[in-house]
PDB file of C-alpha atoms in Angstrom:
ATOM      1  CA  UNK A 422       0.000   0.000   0.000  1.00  0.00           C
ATOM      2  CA  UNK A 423       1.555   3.256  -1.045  1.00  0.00           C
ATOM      3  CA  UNK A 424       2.147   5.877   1.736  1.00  0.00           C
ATOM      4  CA  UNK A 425      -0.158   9.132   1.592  1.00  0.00           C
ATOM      5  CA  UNK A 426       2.867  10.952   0.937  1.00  0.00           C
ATOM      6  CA  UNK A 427       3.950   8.866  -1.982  1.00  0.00           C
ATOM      7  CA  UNK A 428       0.512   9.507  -3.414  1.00  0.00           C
ATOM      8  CA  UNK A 429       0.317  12.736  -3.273  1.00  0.00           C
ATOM      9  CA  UNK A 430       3.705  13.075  -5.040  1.00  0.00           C
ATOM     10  CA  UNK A 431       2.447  10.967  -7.759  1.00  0.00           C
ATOM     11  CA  UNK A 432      -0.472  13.227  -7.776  1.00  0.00           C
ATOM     12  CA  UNK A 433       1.902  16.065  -7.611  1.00  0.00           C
ATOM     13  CA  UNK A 434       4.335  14.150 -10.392  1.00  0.00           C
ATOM     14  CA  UNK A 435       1.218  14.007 -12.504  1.00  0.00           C
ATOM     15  CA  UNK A 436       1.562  17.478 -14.345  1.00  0.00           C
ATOM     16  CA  UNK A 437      -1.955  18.012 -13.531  1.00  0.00           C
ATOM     17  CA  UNK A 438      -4.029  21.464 -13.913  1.00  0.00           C
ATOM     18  CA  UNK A 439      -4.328  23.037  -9.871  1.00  0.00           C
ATOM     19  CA  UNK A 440      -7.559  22.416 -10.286  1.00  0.00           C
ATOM     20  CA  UNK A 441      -7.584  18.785 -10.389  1.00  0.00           C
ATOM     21  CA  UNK A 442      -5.029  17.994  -7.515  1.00  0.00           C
ATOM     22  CA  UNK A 443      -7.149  20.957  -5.314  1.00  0.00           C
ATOM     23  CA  UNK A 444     -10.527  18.385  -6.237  1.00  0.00           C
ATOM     24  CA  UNK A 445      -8.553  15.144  -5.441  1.00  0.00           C
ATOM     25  CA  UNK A 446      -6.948  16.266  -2.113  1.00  0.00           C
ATOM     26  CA  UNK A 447     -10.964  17.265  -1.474  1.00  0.00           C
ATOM     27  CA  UNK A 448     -11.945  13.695  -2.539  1.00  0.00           C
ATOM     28  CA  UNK A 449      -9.553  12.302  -0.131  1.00  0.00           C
ATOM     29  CA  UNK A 450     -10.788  13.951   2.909  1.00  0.00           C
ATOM     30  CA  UNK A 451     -14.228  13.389   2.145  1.00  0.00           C
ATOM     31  CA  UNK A 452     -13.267   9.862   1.453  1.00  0.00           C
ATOM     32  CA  UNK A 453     -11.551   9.364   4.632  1.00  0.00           C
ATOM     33  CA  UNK A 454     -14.434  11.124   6.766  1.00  0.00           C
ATOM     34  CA  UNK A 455     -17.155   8.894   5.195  1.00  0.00           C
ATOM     35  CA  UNK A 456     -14.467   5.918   5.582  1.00  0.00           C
ATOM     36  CA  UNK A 457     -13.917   7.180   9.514  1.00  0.00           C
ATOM     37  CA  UNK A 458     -17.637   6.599  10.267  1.00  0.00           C
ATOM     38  CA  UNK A 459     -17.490   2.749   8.509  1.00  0.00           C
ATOM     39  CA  UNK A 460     -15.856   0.179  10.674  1.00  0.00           C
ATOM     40  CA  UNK A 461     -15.057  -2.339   7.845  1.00  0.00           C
ATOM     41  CA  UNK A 462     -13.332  -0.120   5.441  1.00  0.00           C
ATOM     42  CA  UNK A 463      -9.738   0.957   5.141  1.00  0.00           C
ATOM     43  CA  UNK A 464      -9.940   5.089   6.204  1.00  0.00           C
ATOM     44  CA  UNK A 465      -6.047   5.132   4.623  1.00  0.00           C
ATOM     45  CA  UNK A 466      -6.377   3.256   1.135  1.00  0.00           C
ATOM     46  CA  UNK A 467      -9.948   5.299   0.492  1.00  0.00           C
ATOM     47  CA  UNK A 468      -8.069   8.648   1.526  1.00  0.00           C
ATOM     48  CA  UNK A 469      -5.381   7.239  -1.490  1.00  0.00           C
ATOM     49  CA  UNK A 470      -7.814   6.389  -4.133  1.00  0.00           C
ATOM     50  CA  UNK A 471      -9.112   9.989  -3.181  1.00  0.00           C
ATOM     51  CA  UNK A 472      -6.018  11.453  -4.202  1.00  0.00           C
ATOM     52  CA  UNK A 473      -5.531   9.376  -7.120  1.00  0.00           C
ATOM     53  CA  UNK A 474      -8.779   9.172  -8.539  1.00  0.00           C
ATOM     54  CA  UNK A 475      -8.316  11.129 -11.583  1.00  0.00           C
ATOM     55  CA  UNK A 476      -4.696  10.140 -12.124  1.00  0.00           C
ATOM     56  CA  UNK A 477      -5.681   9.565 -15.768  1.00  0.00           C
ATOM     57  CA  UNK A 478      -6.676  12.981 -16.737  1.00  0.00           C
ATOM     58  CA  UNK A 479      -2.779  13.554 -17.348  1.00  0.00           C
ATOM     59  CA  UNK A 480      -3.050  11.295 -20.428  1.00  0.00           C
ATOM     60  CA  UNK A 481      -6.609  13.017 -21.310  1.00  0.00           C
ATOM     61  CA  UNK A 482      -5.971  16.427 -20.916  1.00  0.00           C
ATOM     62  CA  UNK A 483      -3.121  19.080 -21.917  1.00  0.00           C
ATOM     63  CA  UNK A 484       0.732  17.924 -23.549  1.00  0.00           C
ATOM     64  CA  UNK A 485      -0.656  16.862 -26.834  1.00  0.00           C
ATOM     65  CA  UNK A 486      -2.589  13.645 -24.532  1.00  0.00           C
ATOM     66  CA  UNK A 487      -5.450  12.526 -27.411  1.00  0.00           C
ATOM     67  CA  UNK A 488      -7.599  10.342 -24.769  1.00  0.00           C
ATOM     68  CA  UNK A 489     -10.784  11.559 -24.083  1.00  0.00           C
ATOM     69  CA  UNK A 490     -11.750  12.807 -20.417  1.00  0.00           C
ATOM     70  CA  UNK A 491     -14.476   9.868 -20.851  1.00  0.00           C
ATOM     71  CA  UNK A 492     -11.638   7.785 -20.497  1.00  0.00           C
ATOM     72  CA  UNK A 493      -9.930   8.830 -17.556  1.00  0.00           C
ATOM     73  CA  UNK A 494     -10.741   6.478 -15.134  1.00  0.00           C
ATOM     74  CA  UNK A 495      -9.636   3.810 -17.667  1.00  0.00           C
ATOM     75  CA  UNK A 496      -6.593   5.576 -17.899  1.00  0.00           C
ATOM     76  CA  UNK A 497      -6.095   6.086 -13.834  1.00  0.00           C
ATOM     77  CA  UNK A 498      -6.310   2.273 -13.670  1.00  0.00           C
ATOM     78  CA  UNK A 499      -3.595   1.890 -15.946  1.00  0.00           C
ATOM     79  CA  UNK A 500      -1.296   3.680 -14.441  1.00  0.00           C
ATOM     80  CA  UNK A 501      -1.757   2.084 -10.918  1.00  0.00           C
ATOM     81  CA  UNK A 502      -1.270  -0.697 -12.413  1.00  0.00           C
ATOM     82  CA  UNK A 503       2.046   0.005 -13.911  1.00  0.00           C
ATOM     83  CA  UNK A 504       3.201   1.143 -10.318  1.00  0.00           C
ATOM     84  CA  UNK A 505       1.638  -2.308  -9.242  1.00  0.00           C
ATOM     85  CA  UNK A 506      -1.456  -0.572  -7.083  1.00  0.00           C
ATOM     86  CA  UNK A 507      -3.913  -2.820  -8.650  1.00  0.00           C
ATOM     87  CA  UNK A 508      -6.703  -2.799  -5.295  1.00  0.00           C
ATOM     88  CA  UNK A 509      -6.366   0.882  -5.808  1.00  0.00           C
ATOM     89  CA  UNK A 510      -6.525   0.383 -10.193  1.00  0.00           C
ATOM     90  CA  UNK A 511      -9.732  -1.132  -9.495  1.00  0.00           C
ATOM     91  CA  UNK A 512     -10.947   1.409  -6.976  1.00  0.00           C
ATOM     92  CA  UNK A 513     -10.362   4.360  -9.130  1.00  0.00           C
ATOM     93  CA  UNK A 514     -11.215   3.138 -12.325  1.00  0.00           C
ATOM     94  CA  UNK A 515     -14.812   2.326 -11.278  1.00  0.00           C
ATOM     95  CA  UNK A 516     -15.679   5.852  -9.803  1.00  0.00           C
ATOM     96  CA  UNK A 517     -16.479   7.156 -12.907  1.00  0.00           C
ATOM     97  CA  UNK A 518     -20.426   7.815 -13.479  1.00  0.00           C
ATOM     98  CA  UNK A 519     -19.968   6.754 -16.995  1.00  0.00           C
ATOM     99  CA  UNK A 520     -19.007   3.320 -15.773  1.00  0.00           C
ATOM    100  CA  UNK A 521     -21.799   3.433 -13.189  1.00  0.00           C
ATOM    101  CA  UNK A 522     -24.269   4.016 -15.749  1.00  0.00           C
ATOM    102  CA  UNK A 523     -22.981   0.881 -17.318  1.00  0.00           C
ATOM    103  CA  UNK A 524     -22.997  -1.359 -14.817  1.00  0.00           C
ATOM    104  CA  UNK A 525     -25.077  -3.248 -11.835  1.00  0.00           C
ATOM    105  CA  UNK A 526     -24.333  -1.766  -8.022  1.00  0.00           C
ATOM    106  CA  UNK A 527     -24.275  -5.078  -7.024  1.00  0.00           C
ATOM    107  CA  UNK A 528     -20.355  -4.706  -8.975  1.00  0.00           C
ATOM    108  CA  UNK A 529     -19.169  -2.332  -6.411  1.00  0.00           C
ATOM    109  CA  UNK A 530     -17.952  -2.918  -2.951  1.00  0.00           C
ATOM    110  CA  UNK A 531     -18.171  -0.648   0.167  1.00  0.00           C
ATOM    111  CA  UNK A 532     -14.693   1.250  -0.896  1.00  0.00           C
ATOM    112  CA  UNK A 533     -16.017   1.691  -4.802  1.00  0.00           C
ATOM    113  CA  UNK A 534     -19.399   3.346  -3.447  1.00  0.00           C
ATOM    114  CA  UNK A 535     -17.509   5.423  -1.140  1.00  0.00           C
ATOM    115  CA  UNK A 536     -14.904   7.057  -3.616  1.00  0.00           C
ATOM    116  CA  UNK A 537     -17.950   7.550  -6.003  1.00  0.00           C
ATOM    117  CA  UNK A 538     -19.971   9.699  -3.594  1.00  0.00           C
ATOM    118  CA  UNK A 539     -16.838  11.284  -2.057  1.00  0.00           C
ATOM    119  CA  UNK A 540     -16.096  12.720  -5.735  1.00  0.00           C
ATOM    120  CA  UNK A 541     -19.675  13.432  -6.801  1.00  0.00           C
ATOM    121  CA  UNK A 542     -19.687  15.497  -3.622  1.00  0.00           C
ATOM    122  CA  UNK A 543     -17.526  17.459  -4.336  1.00  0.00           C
ATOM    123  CA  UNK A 544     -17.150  20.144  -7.009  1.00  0.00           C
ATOM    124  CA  UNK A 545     -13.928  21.292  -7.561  1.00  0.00           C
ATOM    125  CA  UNK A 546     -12.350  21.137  -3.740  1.00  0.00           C
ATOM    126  CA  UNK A 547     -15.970  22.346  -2.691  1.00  0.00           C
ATOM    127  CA  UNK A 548     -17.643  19.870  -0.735  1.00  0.00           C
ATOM    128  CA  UNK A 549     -21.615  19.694  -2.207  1.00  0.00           C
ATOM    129  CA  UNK A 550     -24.528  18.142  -2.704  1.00  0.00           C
ATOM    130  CA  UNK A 551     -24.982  14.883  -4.797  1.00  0.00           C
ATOM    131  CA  UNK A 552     -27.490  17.167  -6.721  1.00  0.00           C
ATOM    132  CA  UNK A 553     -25.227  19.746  -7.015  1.00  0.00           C
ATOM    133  CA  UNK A 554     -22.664  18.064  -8.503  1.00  0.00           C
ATOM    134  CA  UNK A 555     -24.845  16.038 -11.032  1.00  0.00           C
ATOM    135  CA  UNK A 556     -26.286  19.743 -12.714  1.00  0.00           C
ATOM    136  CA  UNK A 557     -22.106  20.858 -12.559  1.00  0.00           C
ATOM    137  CA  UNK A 558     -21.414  17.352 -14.568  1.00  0.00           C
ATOM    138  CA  UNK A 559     -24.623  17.990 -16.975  1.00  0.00           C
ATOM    139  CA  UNK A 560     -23.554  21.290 -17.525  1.00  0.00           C
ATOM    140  CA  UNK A 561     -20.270  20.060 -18.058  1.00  0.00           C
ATOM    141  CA  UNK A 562     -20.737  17.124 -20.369  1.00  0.00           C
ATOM    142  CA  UNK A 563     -23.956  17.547 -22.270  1.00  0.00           C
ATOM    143  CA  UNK A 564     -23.036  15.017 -24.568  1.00  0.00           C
ATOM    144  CA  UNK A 565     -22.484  12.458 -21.437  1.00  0.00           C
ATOM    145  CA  UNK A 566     -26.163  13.422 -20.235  1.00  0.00           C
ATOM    146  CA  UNK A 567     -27.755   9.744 -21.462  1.00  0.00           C
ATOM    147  CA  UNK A 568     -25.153   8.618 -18.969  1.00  0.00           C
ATOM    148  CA  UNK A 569     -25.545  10.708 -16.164  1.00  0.00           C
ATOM    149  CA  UNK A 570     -29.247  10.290 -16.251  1.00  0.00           C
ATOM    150  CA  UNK A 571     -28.990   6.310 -15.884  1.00  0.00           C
ATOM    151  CA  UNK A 572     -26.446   6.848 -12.978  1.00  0.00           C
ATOM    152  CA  UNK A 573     -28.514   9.499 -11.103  1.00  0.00           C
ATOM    153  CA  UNK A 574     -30.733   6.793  -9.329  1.00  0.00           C
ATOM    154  CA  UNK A 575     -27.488   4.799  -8.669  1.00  0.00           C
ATOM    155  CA  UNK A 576     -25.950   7.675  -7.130  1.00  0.00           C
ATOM    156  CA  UNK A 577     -28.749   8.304  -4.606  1.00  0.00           C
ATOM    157  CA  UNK A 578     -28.920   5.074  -3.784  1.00  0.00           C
ATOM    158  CA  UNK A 579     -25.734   4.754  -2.704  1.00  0.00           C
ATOM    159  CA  UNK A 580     -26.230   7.558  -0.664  1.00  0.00           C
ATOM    160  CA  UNK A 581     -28.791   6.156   1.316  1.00  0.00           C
ATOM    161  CA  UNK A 582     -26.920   3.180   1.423  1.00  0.00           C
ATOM    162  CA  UNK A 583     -24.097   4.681   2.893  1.00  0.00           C
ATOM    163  CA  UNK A 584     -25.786   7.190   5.030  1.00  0.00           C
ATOM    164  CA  UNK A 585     -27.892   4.324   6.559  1.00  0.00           C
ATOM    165  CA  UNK A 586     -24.379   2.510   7.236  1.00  0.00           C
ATOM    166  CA  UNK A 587     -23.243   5.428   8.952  1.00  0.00           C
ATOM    167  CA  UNK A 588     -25.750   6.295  11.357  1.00  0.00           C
ATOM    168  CA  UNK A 589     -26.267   2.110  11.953  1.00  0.00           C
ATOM    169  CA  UNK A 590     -21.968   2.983  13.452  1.00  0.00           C
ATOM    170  CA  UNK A 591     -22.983   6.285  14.605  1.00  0.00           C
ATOM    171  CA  UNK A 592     -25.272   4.894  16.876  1.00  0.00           C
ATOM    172  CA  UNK A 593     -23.896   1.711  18.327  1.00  0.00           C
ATOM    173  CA  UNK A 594     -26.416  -0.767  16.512  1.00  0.00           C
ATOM    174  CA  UNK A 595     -24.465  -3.385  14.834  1.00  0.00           C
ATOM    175  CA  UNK A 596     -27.119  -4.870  13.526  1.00  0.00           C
TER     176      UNK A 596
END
């Protein structure tokens, strides 16, 4: 497992726009206070994937990159892989609501829901509301809005699912 310091000079390393690194330090703390409130998730390796969520944008984005953003998550994968982070490849590559919108819920474990609603909380380091978020994404992507649409309901239900996890912790129940 890669120290927080080592990813956050990967992050660093990345030759990413401010703007991305300010969002993915902000996933990371919202990742590790949703994480804090779960007793059977790892607080540290959610607060990485956090920060290393949108890795791939360096091969979308700027430096003559011809990948399109759509593929970023594919492309964050990648490159954990190649520094042999593949828990973390799998983490990261499936936060994208493109992917969501694609797939069952029943595909994604406690840590996958968690990055997802850590990073459609937040809008640029700005921690907000899942609705929020989704209008700044349709605004955004208009030509994604098919696939935001599908992964709306998703979304909100793992929301619930997660708030209903925390306040089962929060108060004591374990049941």
């Amino acid at each position: 497992m890669l120290s927080q310091e080592k990813a956050l000079k990967i992050l660093e390393e990345c030759g990413l726009p401010q703007g991305i690194v300010d969002h993915s330090k902000a996933v990371s703390k919202r990742a590790g206070e949703i994480a804090g409130e779960i007793e059977e998730v790892d607080e540290k390796q959610l607060k990485i994937a956090g920060l290393l969520h949108d890795i791939g944008k360096a091969r979308c984005i700027g430096n003559g990159n011809d990948k399109p953003i759509s593929e970023h998550s594919i492309e964050s994968k990648k490159m954990l892989e190649e520094i042999d982070q593949d828990n973390l490849a799998e983490i990261c590559e499936k936060h994208s609501f493109r992917i969501l919108a694609k797939k069952d819920l029943d595909e994604y474990s406690l840590e996958d829901k968690i990055l997802i609603i850590s990073d459609m909380q937040t809008k640029g380091s700005e921690k907000v509301s899942l609705e929020k978020r989704y209008e700044d994404l349709l605004s955004r992507y208009p030509n994604d809005s098919e696939s935001l649409k599908k992964a709306l309901p998703k979304l909100k239900k793992i929301r619930s699912e997660l708030e209903s996890t925390m306040k089962i912790y929060i108060s004591g129940k374990t049941s």
